[in-house]
Coordinates of C-alpha atoms and ligand atoms in Angstrom, one line a residue:
M1 CA 0.6 -48.3 28.1
D2 CA -0.1 -44.6 28.0
A3 CA -2.5 -43.9 31.2
S4 CA -4.2 -41.6 29.3
A5 CA -5.1 -44.0 26.4
D6 CA -8.6 -44.8 25.5
K7 CA -9.7 -48.0 27.5
I8 CA -11.9 -50.3 25.7
L9 CA -13.2 -53.4 27.1
V10 CA -14.2 -55.9 24.2
T11 CA -16.1 -59.0 24.3
A12 CA -17.3 -61.7 21.8
A13 CA -20.3 -64.1 22.5
L14 CA -19.0 -67.1 24.5
P15 CA -19.5 -69.7 22.3
Y16 CA -21.3 -73.1 23.7
A17 CA -18.8 -76.0 24.2
N18 CA -21.2 -78.4 22.5
G19 CA -20.1 -78.6 19.1
P20 CA -16.9 -76.9 17.1
L21 CA -17.0 -73.6 15.5
H22 CA -18.1 -72.9 12.2
V23 CA -17.9 -70.0 9.6
G24 CA -21.4 -68.5 10.9
H25 CA -19.7 -68.1 14.4
L26 CA -16.8 -66.3 13.0
A27 CA -18.9 -63.8 10.7
G28 CA -21.4 -63.4 13.7
A29 CA -18.9 -62.2 16.5
Y30 CA -15.4 -63.4 16.3
I31 CA -13.9 -62.0 13.1
P32 CA -15.7 -58.6 13.5
A33 CA -14.4 -58.3 17.1
D34 CA -10.9 -59.2 16.3
V35 CA -10.7 -56.7 13.3
Y36 CA -11.8 -54.1 15.7
V37 CA -9.6 -54.9 18.4
R38 CA -6.5 -55.0 16.4
Y39 CA -7.2 -51.6 14.8
Q40 CA -7.9 -50.2 18.2
R41 CA -4.4 -51.3 19.4
L42 CA -2.6 -50.0 16.4
K43 CA -4.4 -46.8 17.1
G44 CA -2.8 -47.1 20.6
S45 CA -6.0 -47.3 22.7
D46 CA -5.7 -49.6 25.8
V47 CA -7.9 -52.7 24.9
L48 CA -8.8 -55.7 27.0
F49 CA -10.5 -58.6 24.8
V50 CA -11.9 -61.2 26.6
C51 CA -14.0 -64.4 25.7
G52 CA -14.2 -68.0 27.0
S53 CA -16.3 -71.2 26.3
D54 CA -20.1 -71.1 27.7
E55 CA -20.0 -74.5 29.2
H56 CA -23.2 -74.7 31.0
G57 CA -26.8 -75.1 30.0
V58 CA -29.0 -77.8 28.2
P59 CA -27.3 -77.7 24.8
I60 CA -24.1 -79.3 26.8
T61 CA -26.2 -81.8 28.4
I62 CA -28.3 -83.1 25.5
R63 CA -24.9 -83.4 23.7
A64 CA -23.5 -85.7 26.5
D65 CA -26.8 -87.6 26.7
S66 CA -26.8 -88.3 22.9
E67 CA -23.3 -89.4 23.1
N68 CA -23.7 -91.0 26.4
V69 CA -20.9 -89.5 28.0
T70 CA -20.7 -87.2 30.7
P71 CA -21.1 -83.2 30.2
K72 CA -17.6 -82.5 31.4
E73 CA -16.2 -85.0 28.6
I74 CA -18.2 -82.9 26.1
V75 CA -17.1 -79.3 27.5
D76 CA -13.3 -80.6 27.8
R77 CA -13.4 -81.8 24.1
Y78 CA -14.9 -78.7 22.8
H79 CA -13.3 -76.1 24.8
A80 CA -9.7 -77.2 23.4
L81 CA -11.1 -77.4 20.0
M82 CA -12.4 -73.9 20.1
K83 CA -9.5 -72.7 21.8
K84 CA -7.1 -74.1 19.0
G85 CA -9.3 -72.8 16.2
F86 CA -9.4 -69.2 17.7
Q87 CA -5.6 -69.4 17.5
G88 CA -5.6 -70.8 14.1
I89 CA -7.8 -68.2 12.6
G90 CA -5.8 -65.4 14.6
V91 CA -8.2 -64.2 17.0
G92 CA -6.3 -62.7 19.6
F93 CA -8.1 -62.8 23.0
D94 CA -6.1 -61.6 26.0
N95 CA -7.6 -64.4 27.7
Y96 CA -9.9 -67.4 26.7
S97 CA -11.5 -69.0 29.9
R98 CA -14.2 -71.2 30.7
T99 CA -17.5 -71.0 32.6
S100 CA -16.8 -74.4 34.6
L101 CA -14.0 -72.8 36.4
P102 CA -14.4 -72.4 40.2
L103 CA -13.6 -68.9 39.9
H104 CA -16.7 -68.1 37.6
H105 CA -18.9 -70.1 39.7
K106 CA -18.1 -68.1 42.7
I107 CA -18.4 -64.8 40.9
A108 CA -21.7 -65.7 39.4
Q109 CA -22.9 -67.2 42.8
D110 CA -22.0 -63.8 44.3
F111 CA -23.7 -61.9 41.4
F112 CA -26.9 -63.8 42.4
L113 CA -26.9 -63.3 46.1
K114 CA -26.2 -59.5 45.7
L115 CA -29.4 -59.4 43.3
N116 CA -31.1 -61.6 45.8
A117 CA -30.1 -59.2 48.8
K118 CA -31.1 -56.1 46.8
G119 CA -34.7 -57.6 46.3
F120 CA -34.3 -58.2 42.7
I121 CA -35.0 -61.9 42.7
N122 CA -38.2 -63.5 43.9
E123 CA -39.1 -67.2 44.6
Q124 CA -42.1 -68.6 43.0
S125 CA -44.0 -71.8 42.7
V126 CA -44.8 -72.4 39.2
Q127 CA -46.2 -75.2 36.9
K128 CA -43.4 -76.8 34.7
Y129 CA -43.3 -79.5 32.2
F130 CA -42.1 -83.0 33.9
C131 CA -41.8 -86.1 31.8
A132 CA -43.0 -89.2 33.8
T133 CA -41.2 -91.5 31.5
C134 CA -37.7 -89.9 32.1
G135 CA -38.7 -89.0 35.7
R136 CA -37.4 -85.5 35.3
F137 CA -38.4 -81.9 34.4
L138 CA -37.7 -80.5 30.9
P139 CA -36.1 -77.1 30.8
D140 CA -35.4 -75.2 27.5
R141 CA -34.4 -77.4 24.9
Y142 CA -35.6 -80.6 26.5
I143 CA -38.9 -80.0 25.2
E144 CA -40.0 -79.4 21.6
G145 CA -43.3 -78.8 19.8
E146 CA -44.9 -76.7 17.3
C147 CA -44.3 -72.8 17.3
P148 CA -47.3 -70.7 18.7
H149 CA -45.8 -68.0 16.2
C150 CA -45.0 -69.5 12.9
H151 CA -46.5 -73.1 13.5
R152 CA -43.3 -74.8 12.5
Q153 CA -42.9 -78.3 14.1
G154 CA -39.7 -78.8 16.0
A155 CA -39.3 -75.6 17.8
R156 CA -37.4 -75.9 20.8
G157 CA -38.6 -74.9 24.5
D158 CA -36.1 -71.8 24.3
Q159 CA -36.6 -70.6 20.8
C160 CA -38.1 -71.1 17.6
E161 CA -35.1 -71.8 15.0
S162 CA -37.4 -70.8 12.1
C163 CA -39.1 -67.7 13.1
G164 CA -36.2 -66.7 15.9
R165 CA -39.0 -66.2 18.6
W166 CA -37.7 -66.7 21.9
L167 CA -40.1 -68.9 23.8
E168 CA -41.1 -70.7 27.1
P169 CA -41.5 -74.3 27.0
E170 CA -45.2 -73.7 28.0
Q171 CA -46.0 -71.8 24.9
L172 CA -45.3 -74.4 22.6
I173 CA -48.3 -76.6 21.0
A174 CA -48.1 -80.1 21.5
P175 CA -45.0 -80.5 23.4
K176 CA -43.0 -83.6 23.5
C177 CA -40.0 -84.9 25.7
K178 CA -36.9 -84.5 23.5
I179 CA -35.2 -87.4 25.1
C180 CA -37.9 -90.1 24.9
N181 CA -40.8 -88.4 22.8
S182 CA -43.5 -88.8 25.6
V183 CA -45.9 -86.2 26.2
P184 CA -45.0 -84.2 29.4
E185 CA -47.3 -83.0 32.3
L186 CA -47.2 -79.9 34.2
R187 CA -46.0 -80.5 37.6
T188 CA -45.4 -78.0 40.5
T189 CA -41.9 -76.7 41.1
R190 CA -39.9 -73.7 42.8
H191 CA -37.8 -71.2 40.7
W192 CA -36.3 -67.7 41.3
Y193 CA -37.3 -65.0 39.0
F194 CA -35.1 -62.1 38.1
R195 CA -37.5 -58.9 38.0
L196 CA -36.6 -57.9 35.0
S197 CA -39.9 -55.8 34.6
Q198 CA -38.7 -53.4 37.1
F199 CA -36.0 -52.2 34.7
Q200 CA -37.8 -51.5 31.5
K201 CA -37.8 -47.8 32.2
Q202 CA -34.5 -47.5 33.2
L203 CA -33.5 -49.8 30.0
E204 CA -35.6 -47.8 27.8
Q205 CA -34.1 -44.3 29.0
W206 CA -30.6 -45.7 28.8
Q207 CA -31.1 -47.0 25.0
A208 CA -32.5 -43.7 24.1
S209 CA -29.3 -42.3 24.8
K210 CA -27.7 -44.8 22.2
P211 CA -29.0 -43.4 18.7
D212 CA -25.6 -44.9 17.4
W213 CA -26.6 -48.6 17.9
K214 CA -27.4 -50.6 14.8
S215 CA -30.9 -50.6 14.0
N216 CA -31.2 -54.2 14.2
V217 CA -30.3 -54.1 17.7
R218 CA -32.7 -51.1 18.4
E219 CA -35.6 -52.4 16.7
F220 CA -35.2 -55.6 18.5
C221 CA -35.4 -54.0 21.7
S222 CA -38.1 -51.5 20.9
G223 CA -40.3 -54.6 20.0
W224 CA -39.6 -56.3 23.5
F225 CA -40.3 -53.0 25.3
K226 CA -43.6 -52.8 23.4
E227 CA -45.0 -55.9 24.6
G228 CA -43.7 -55.3 28.1
L229 CA -40.6 -56.8 29.7
K230 CA -41.7 -59.8 32.1
D231 CA -39.7 -61.1 35.1
R232 CA -37.3 -64.2 34.0
S233 CA -36.6 -67.3 35.5
I234 CA -33.0 -67.8 36.4
T235 CA -32.7 -71.3 37.9
R236 CA -33.1 -74.5 36.2
D237 CA -34.3 -78.0 37.2
I238 CA -31.0 -79.8 35.8
D239 CA -27.9 -81.3 37.7
W240 CA -25.1 -79.7 35.2
G241 CA -24.1 -75.9 36.2
I242 CA -23.6 -73.6 38.8
P243 CA -25.7 -74.4 42.0
V244 CA -28.1 -72.0 43.4
P245 CA -26.5 -70.6 46.4
L246 CA -29.5 -70.8 48.7
P247 CA -29.9 -73.8 51.0
E248 CA -33.5 -73.9 50.1
A249 CA -32.6 -74.2 46.3
E250 CA -30.9 -77.5 46.6
G251 CA -30.7 -79.6 43.1
K252 CA -31.0 -76.4 41.1
V253 CA -28.8 -74.6 39.0
L254 CA -28.5 -71.1 37.7
Y255 CA -30.0 -70.9 34.1
V256 CA -27.1 -70.6 31.7
W257 CA -28.3 -67.1 30.2
F258 CA -27.9 -65.9 33.8
D259 CA -24.5 -67.0 34.1
A260 CA -23.0 -66.9 30.5
P261 CA -22.4 -63.0 30.6
I262 CA -21.1 -62.8 34.0
G263 CA -18.2 -65.0 32.1
Y264 CA -16.9 -61.9 30.6
I265 CA -16.4 -60.8 34.1
S266 CA -14.9 -63.8 35.2
S267 CA -12.6 -64.0 32.1
S268 CA -11.3 -60.2 33.0
V269 CA -10.7 -61.4 36.6
E270 CA -8.7 -64.3 35.4
W271 CA -6.4 -62.3 33.0
A272 CA -5.9 -60.1 35.7
E273 CA -4.8 -63.0 37.9
N274 CA -2.6 -64.1 35.2
Q275 CA -1.0 -60.7 34.8
G276 CA -0.2 -61.0 38.7
D277 CA -2.4 -57.9 39.2
S278 CA -5.4 -59.6 40.8
N279 CA -7.5 -56.0 40.8
R280 CA -6.6 -54.9 37.1
W281 CA -9.9 -56.1 35.7
Q282 CA -11.5 -53.1 37.7
D283 CA -9.7 -50.6 35.6
Y284 CA -12.0 -51.7 32.9
W285 CA -15.4 -52.7 34.6
F286 CA -15.5 -50.2 37.2
N287 CA -14.1 -47.4 35.1
P288 CA -16.9 -44.9 33.8
R289 CA -14.5 -43.9 31.2
A290 CA -14.0 -47.1 29.8
R291 CA -16.1 -48.6 26.9
L292 CA -17.6 -52.0 26.8
V293 CA -18.3 -53.4 23.6
H294 CA -20.4 -56.6 23.0
F295 CA -19.9 -58.4 19.7
I296 CA -22.6 -61.0 19.1
G297 CA -25.0 -62.6 16.5
K298 CA -28.4 -61.5 16.2
D299 CA -29.9 -64.5 18.1
N300 CA -28.4 -62.9 21.2
I301 CA -29.6 -59.8 21.1
V302 CA -32.0 -59.9 23.9
F303 CA -29.9 -61.0 26.4
H304 CA -27.1 -58.4 25.8
A305 CA -29.2 -55.5 25.1
I306 CA -31.8 -56.1 27.6
V307 CA -31.3 -59.1 30.4
W308 CA -27.7 -58.4 30.9
P309 CA -27.7 -54.5 31.3
A310 CA -30.7 -55.0 33.5
T311 CA -28.7 -57.5 35.3
L312 CA -25.7 -55.2 35.7
M313 CA -27.9 -52.3 36.8
A314 CA -29.3 -54.5 39.5
H315 CA -25.9 -55.1 40.6
G316 CA -24.5 -51.8 40.4
G317 CA -20.8 -50.5 40.2
F318 CA -20.1 -52.2 36.8
I319 CA -20.1 -50.1 33.7
L320 CA -23.1 -50.5 30.9
P321 CA -22.3 -51.9 27.4
A322 CA -21.6 -48.8 25.1
Q323 CA -21.9 -50.6 22.0
I324 CA -23.6 -53.9 21.0
P325 CA -22.5 -54.7 17.2
A326 CA -25.0 -57.6 16.3
N327 CA -24.4 -59.0 12.9
E328 CA -27.1 -61.0 11.1
F329 CA -26.2 -64.8 9.8
L330 CA -24.2 -66.4 7.2
N331 CA -25.7 -68.8 5.1
I332 CA -24.0 -71.6 3.1
E333 CA -24.7 -72.0 -0.5
G334 CA -28.0 -70.4 0.0
E335 CA -29.3 -72.3 3.1
K336 CA -29.4 -71.4 6.7
I337 CA -26.5 -73.3 8.7
S338 CA -27.7 -76.3 10.5
T339 CA -25.5 -78.3 13.1
S340 CA -28.3 -80.8 13.5
R341 CA -28.1 -81.2 9.7
N342 CA -24.4 -80.8 9.6
W343 CA -24.7 -78.0 7.1
A344 CA -21.8 -76.2 8.1
I345 CA -18.3 -75.2 7.3
W346 CA -16.4 -76.2 10.1
L347 CA -13.3 -74.1 11.2
H348 CA -10.9 -76.8 12.2
E349 CA -11.6 -78.6 8.9
Y350 CA -11.1 -75.5 6.7
L351 CA -7.7 -74.9 8.5
E352 CA -6.5 -78.4 7.4
V353 CA -6.8 -77.6 3.9
F354 CA -6.3 -73.6 3.8
P355 CA -4.6 -70.8 5.2
P356 CA -6.3 -68.6 7.7
D357 CA -6.5 -65.1 6.0
P358 CA -8.5 -66.1 2.8
L359 CA -11.4 -67.1 5.2
R360 CA -10.9 -64.0 7.3
Y361 CA -10.9 -61.6 4.2
Y362 CA -13.9 -63.5 2.6
I363 CA -15.8 -63.2 6.0
E364 CA -15.1 -59.5 6.3
I365 CA -15.6 -58.5 2.6
N366 CA -18.9 -60.5 2.9
A367 CA -19.9 -59.6 6.3
P368 CA -23.6 -60.0 7.3
E369 CA -23.8 -56.6 8.9
N370 CA -27.1 -55.4 7.7
K371 CA -28.5 -58.6 5.9
D372 CA -27.8 -62.2 5.9
A373 CA -24.8 -63.0 3.8
D374 CA -24.0 -66.1 1.6
F375 CA -21.0 -68.3 1.9
T376 CA -20.3 -70.2 -1.3
W377 CA -17.1 -72.0 -2.1
K378 CA -17.3 -70.5 -5.6
D379 CA -17.2 -67.2 -4.2
F380 CA -14.4 -67.8 -1.7
Q381 CA -12.5 -69.0 -4.2
T382 CA -13.0 -65.8 -6.6
R383 CA -12.3 -63.5 -3.8
N384 CA -8.9 -65.2 -2.9
N385 CA -8.0 -65.7 -6.5
S386 CA -9.2 -62.2 -7.9
E387 CA -8.7 -60.0 -5.1
L388 CA -6.0 -61.1 -2.5
A389 CA -3.8 -63.0 -5.2
D390 CA -4.4 -60.7 -8.5
I391 CA -4.2 -57.4 -6.5
L392 CA -2.9 -57.4 -3.3
G393 CA -0.5 -59.9 -3.9
N394 CA 0.4 -59.0 -7.3
L395 CA 1.3 -55.5 -6.1
V396 CA 3.7 -56.9 -3.3
N397 CA 5.1 -59.2 -5.9
R398 CA 5.8 -57.2 -8.7
S399 CA 7.4 -54.5 -7.0
L400 CA 9.7 -56.6 -5.1
S401 CA 10.8 -58.6 -7.7
F402 CA 11.5 -55.3 -9.8
A403 CA 13.5 -54.1 -6.8
E404 CA 15.6 -57.3 -6.9
K405 CA 16.2 -57.4 -10.5
H406 CA 17.1 -53.8 -11.0
F407 CA 18.0 -52.5 -7.6
E408 CA 19.9 -55.1 -5.9
A409 CA 16.9 -55.9 -3.6
K410 CA 17.3 -52.6 -1.9
V411 CA 15.3 -49.5 -1.5
P412 CA 16.3 -47.0 -4.3
P413 CA 16.9 -43.5 -3.4
A414 CA 13.9 -41.2 -4.4
G415 CA 14.9 -38.3 -6.8
N416 CA 12.3 -35.6 -6.9
L417 CA 9.0 -36.7 -6.5
S418 CA 6.3 -36.3 -9.0
E419 CA 3.0 -35.2 -8.6
A420 CA 2.1 -38.8 -9.2
D421 CA 4.4 -40.0 -6.4
R422 CA 3.3 -37.6 -3.8
S423 CA -0.5 -38.5 -4.6
V424 CA 0.6 -42.0 -3.3
L425 CA 1.5 -40.7 0.1
T426 CA -1.9 -38.4 0.0
T427 CA -3.9 -41.5 -0.9
I428 CA -2.4 -43.6 2.0
N429 CA -3.3 -41.1 4.6
E430 CA -6.9 -40.7 3.2
A431 CA -6.9 -44.6 3.5
V432 CA -6.1 -44.5 7.0
T433 CA -8.6 -42.0 7.7
R434 CA -11.6 -43.7 5.8
I435 CA -10.5 -47.2 7.2
G436 CA -10.4 -46.2 10.6
A437 CA -13.5 -44.3 10.3
A438 CA -15.4 -47.4 8.8
L439 CA -13.9 -49.4 11.7
E440 CA -15.0 -46.7 14.4
E441 CA -18.7 -47.5 13.1
F442 CA -18.0 -51.5 13.0
Q443 CA -18.3 -51.5 9.4
T444 CA -15.5 -54.3 8.8
K445 CA -16.9 -54.8 5.2
R446 CA -16.5 -51.0 3.9
A447 CA -13.3 -51.0 5.9
V448 CA -11.7 -54.0 4.0
G449 CA -13.2 -52.9 0.8
E450 CA -11.0 -49.6 1.3
L451 CA -8.0 -51.7 1.8
M452 CA -8.4 -53.5 -1.4
D453 CA -9.0 -50.1 -3.1
L454 CA -5.6 -48.9 -1.9
A455 CA -4.0 -52.0 -3.1
R456 CA -5.9 -51.3 -6.5
F457 CA -4.7 -47.7 -6.5
G458 CA -1.0 -49.1 -5.8
N459 CA -1.1 -51.1 -9.1
K460 CA -2.5 -48.4 -11.0
Y461 CA 0.3 -46.0 -10.1
F462 CA 2.9 -48.8 -10.8
N463 CA 1.3 -49.5 -14.3
D464 CA 0.8 -45.6 -15.1
S465 CA 4.5 -44.8 -13.9
A466 CA 6.0 -47.9 -15.9
P467 CA 9.1 -48.5 -14.1
W468 CA 10.0 -51.1 -16.9
S469 CA 10.1 -48.3 -19.2
S470 CA 11.8 -45.7 -17.1
I471 CA 14.6 -48.2 -16.1
K472 CA 15.8 -47.9 -19.6
S473 CA 15.6 -43.9 -20.3
D474 CA 15.5 -42.5 -16.5
R475 CA 16.7 -44.4 -13.8
V476 CA 16.3 -41.6 -11.2
R477 CA 12.7 -41.5 -12.0
C478 CA 12.5 -45.1 -12.1
A479 CA 14.0 -45.4 -8.6
S480 CA 11.5 -42.8 -7.2
T481 CA 8.6 -45.2 -8.5
L482 CA 10.1 -47.9 -6.7
N483 CA 10.9 -46.0 -3.5
T484 CA 7.3 -44.6 -3.4
T485 CA 5.7 -48.5 -3.9
L486 CA 7.7 -50.0 -1.4
Q487 CA 6.9 -47.1 1.1
L488 CA 3.3 -48.1 0.3
L489 CA 4.0 -51.7 1.0
A490 CA 5.4 -50.8 4.2
S491 CA 2.2 -48.8 5.1
L492 CA -0.3 -51.7 3.5
A493 CA 1.7 -54.1 5.9
V494 CA 0.3 -52.2 9.0
L495 CA -3.2 -51.3 7.4
M496 CA -3.5 -55.0 6.7
D497 CA -3.2 -56.4 10.2
P498 CA -6.6 -56.1 11.4
F499 CA -7.9 -58.1 8.6
L500 CA -5.3 -60.1 7.3
P501 CA -2.7 -60.4 10.2
F502 CA -0.8 -63.6 9.0
S503 CA -0.1 -61.9 5.8
A504 CA 0.7 -58.7 7.2
E505 CA 3.3 -59.9 9.0
K506 CA 4.4 -62.0 6.2
L507 CA 5.0 -58.8 4.1
W508 CA 6.7 -56.8 6.9
R509 CA 9.3 -59.8 7.0
M510 CA 9.4 -59.6 3.3
L511 CA 10.3 -56.0 3.3
N512 CA 13.0 -57.0 6.2
A513 CA 11.3 -53.7 8.2
P514 CA 12.4 -53.4 11.6
G515 CA 10.5 -54.1 14.7
S516 CA 7.0 -55.5 14.4
H517 CA 4.6 -53.9 12.4
R518 CA 2.2 -53.9 15.5
D519 CA 4.3 -51.4 17.0
R520 CA 3.7 -48.7 14.5
R521 CA 0.5 -46.3 14.9
W522 CA -2.5 -46.1 12.8
Y523 CA -2.7 -42.3 12.4
N524 CA 1.3 -41.9 12.2
L525 CA 2.0 -44.0 9.2
S526 CA 3.5 -41.0 7.3
S527 CA 6.2 -41.4 9.5
L528 CA 7.2 -44.7 8.5
R529 CA 9.6 -44.9 5.8
L530 CA 11.9 -47.7 4.8
P531 CA 15.4 -46.0 4.7
D532 CA 17.4 -45.3 1.3
H533 CA 19.4 -48.8 0.4
H534 CA 17.3 -50.7 3.2
P535 CA 18.0 -54.3 2.0
L536 CA 14.7 -56.1 1.3
G537 CA 14.0 -59.6 2.8
K538 CA 13.2 -62.6 1.0
R539 CA 10.3 -62.7 -1.3
E540 CA 7.4 -65.0 -0.9
I541 CA 4.0 -65.7 -2.5
L542 CA 1.9 -63.6 -0.1
F543 CA -1.6 -65.2 -1.3
E544 CA -1.6 -68.7 -3.3
K545 CA -4.3 -69.0 -5.7
I546 CA -7.0 -71.7 -5.0
E547 CA -7.3 -74.4 -7.9
D548 CA -10.8 -75.5 -9.3
E549 CA -10.2 -79.1 -8.2
V550 CA -9.7 -77.8 -4.6
I551 CA -13.0 -76.1 -4.5
A552 CA -15.1 -78.9 -6.1
A553 CA -13.7 -81.2 -3.3
Q554 CA -15.3 -78.9 -0.7
I555 CA -18.3 -78.6 -2.2
E556 CA -18.4 -82.5 -2.7
K557 CA -17.7 -82.9 1.1
L558 CA -20.0 -80.4 1.9
H559 CA -22.9 -82.3 0.4
S560 CA -21.8 -85.6 1.6
R561 CA -21.6 -85.0 5.2
P562 CA -23.4 -87.7 7.4
L563 CA -25.6 -86.1 9.7
S564 CA -24.4 -85.5 13.2
L565 CA -26.7 -84.8 16.4
Ligands
LIG601 ZN1 -41.5 -70.0 15.0
LIG602 ZN1 -38.8 -88.3 28.6

């Protein structure tokens, strides 16, 4: 790696290991993050891309309780499933860790101790809900009731799913124990609080220097600043999690939202150890010239844009987030995704039926960047059939089959280039710049739209040049058209990689191009030329069309799902 290359540390929200991944997760954080990382790598940036399973917290223990198994069984099951799912959809983390590792426990405990030693944590005696029937305290989602803001029933002790507001269990109206439905009572207990209020001014000043952040993130934060930041409890009375490293806190664990973001650091440390260079993570985390980018869904903004940066400020030494591109939600067939109602399209089930790239494309072109977006199976089919297959796939297929038929499956030498031929090269360069500019601004949707426009342009060029006609009248002209189209395909293979990595690789192979398309450089594509007489590879169908019956079966399946949790 070039020592002067831009260093970028990219994270995607740690998914809770209490259920499988669904398309909403992918659209919120993972696909945009992967697109960005693949683009940066093609640009020559030095990127570290880390993630891992979030294996602590009440969502895990509630799932374990409901299945009557241990939390360990739950996290082992879903960690394996999620890891496999990310591989299947082509999200290429450098390291996918898990927060139950001893390495992470140690790092999170050290974090706590450092903040405590610096006076940023204080112990308080507080009243918390306790269920006398269950004989236990009821933190977070162990308690449900009426939302004090929107008055919907079934709001959870940490957040109301209806209005999205963050809650404390004590704010709920008519609270009930999630396990046994009893009315809980308040009892005195001790907890440790992070002095978030002390960081308000520093956070506001820091965010004022981030005018390029998305408006959803900035507006969310200014709402919190206006209300005034309050100190936050970072310990819980449950037995699954990271023990609070103080003798007087026996039986208590760290709050999952305290330890989870530290998981980005421990995943980086684990990566460095696996590289055989255990300090290498510091090249990113302690390097003021490195950019830290957190990809998240909008439900995680408070933790990544307020609590986590304050934690890092309190600790000292680490870089702060440079960007937090938070996406809105992806709904399904007009309704909000609900894992409890099993209204979701699960990644592992999708991959049993379809190849990965059509889903990546649909999520990219339909990305919930500035407002919620809707996944419909019909629209998915249309995007696949009339864009991937009819535009991009068609351009590849028609030009390769023409070269097979008339030029012995080789790249024919070009004669004098016409103005139209030269415009292809100009258009490639413009697309390179435009797609790159969109991705620098985290606009995946605009970027993939530009890619598809380049393929549209290629089809128009091919049509207007009418090689089927010039092959009879002017073979040299025809050869120039084909040569130019094949050069366009080679560039497309590279430009497709962030969005459609599996198809990019397949196209590169079909062109029989040397090495890997991933060794090419984004801003140096004009030097990419298939030589004269270069033998092409075996032609395949790049994107299969999806039949109506297949889509009808998916819609049927979605509507007939049994309820899960
Ligand atoms: Zn509400
Ligand atoms: Zn109870």
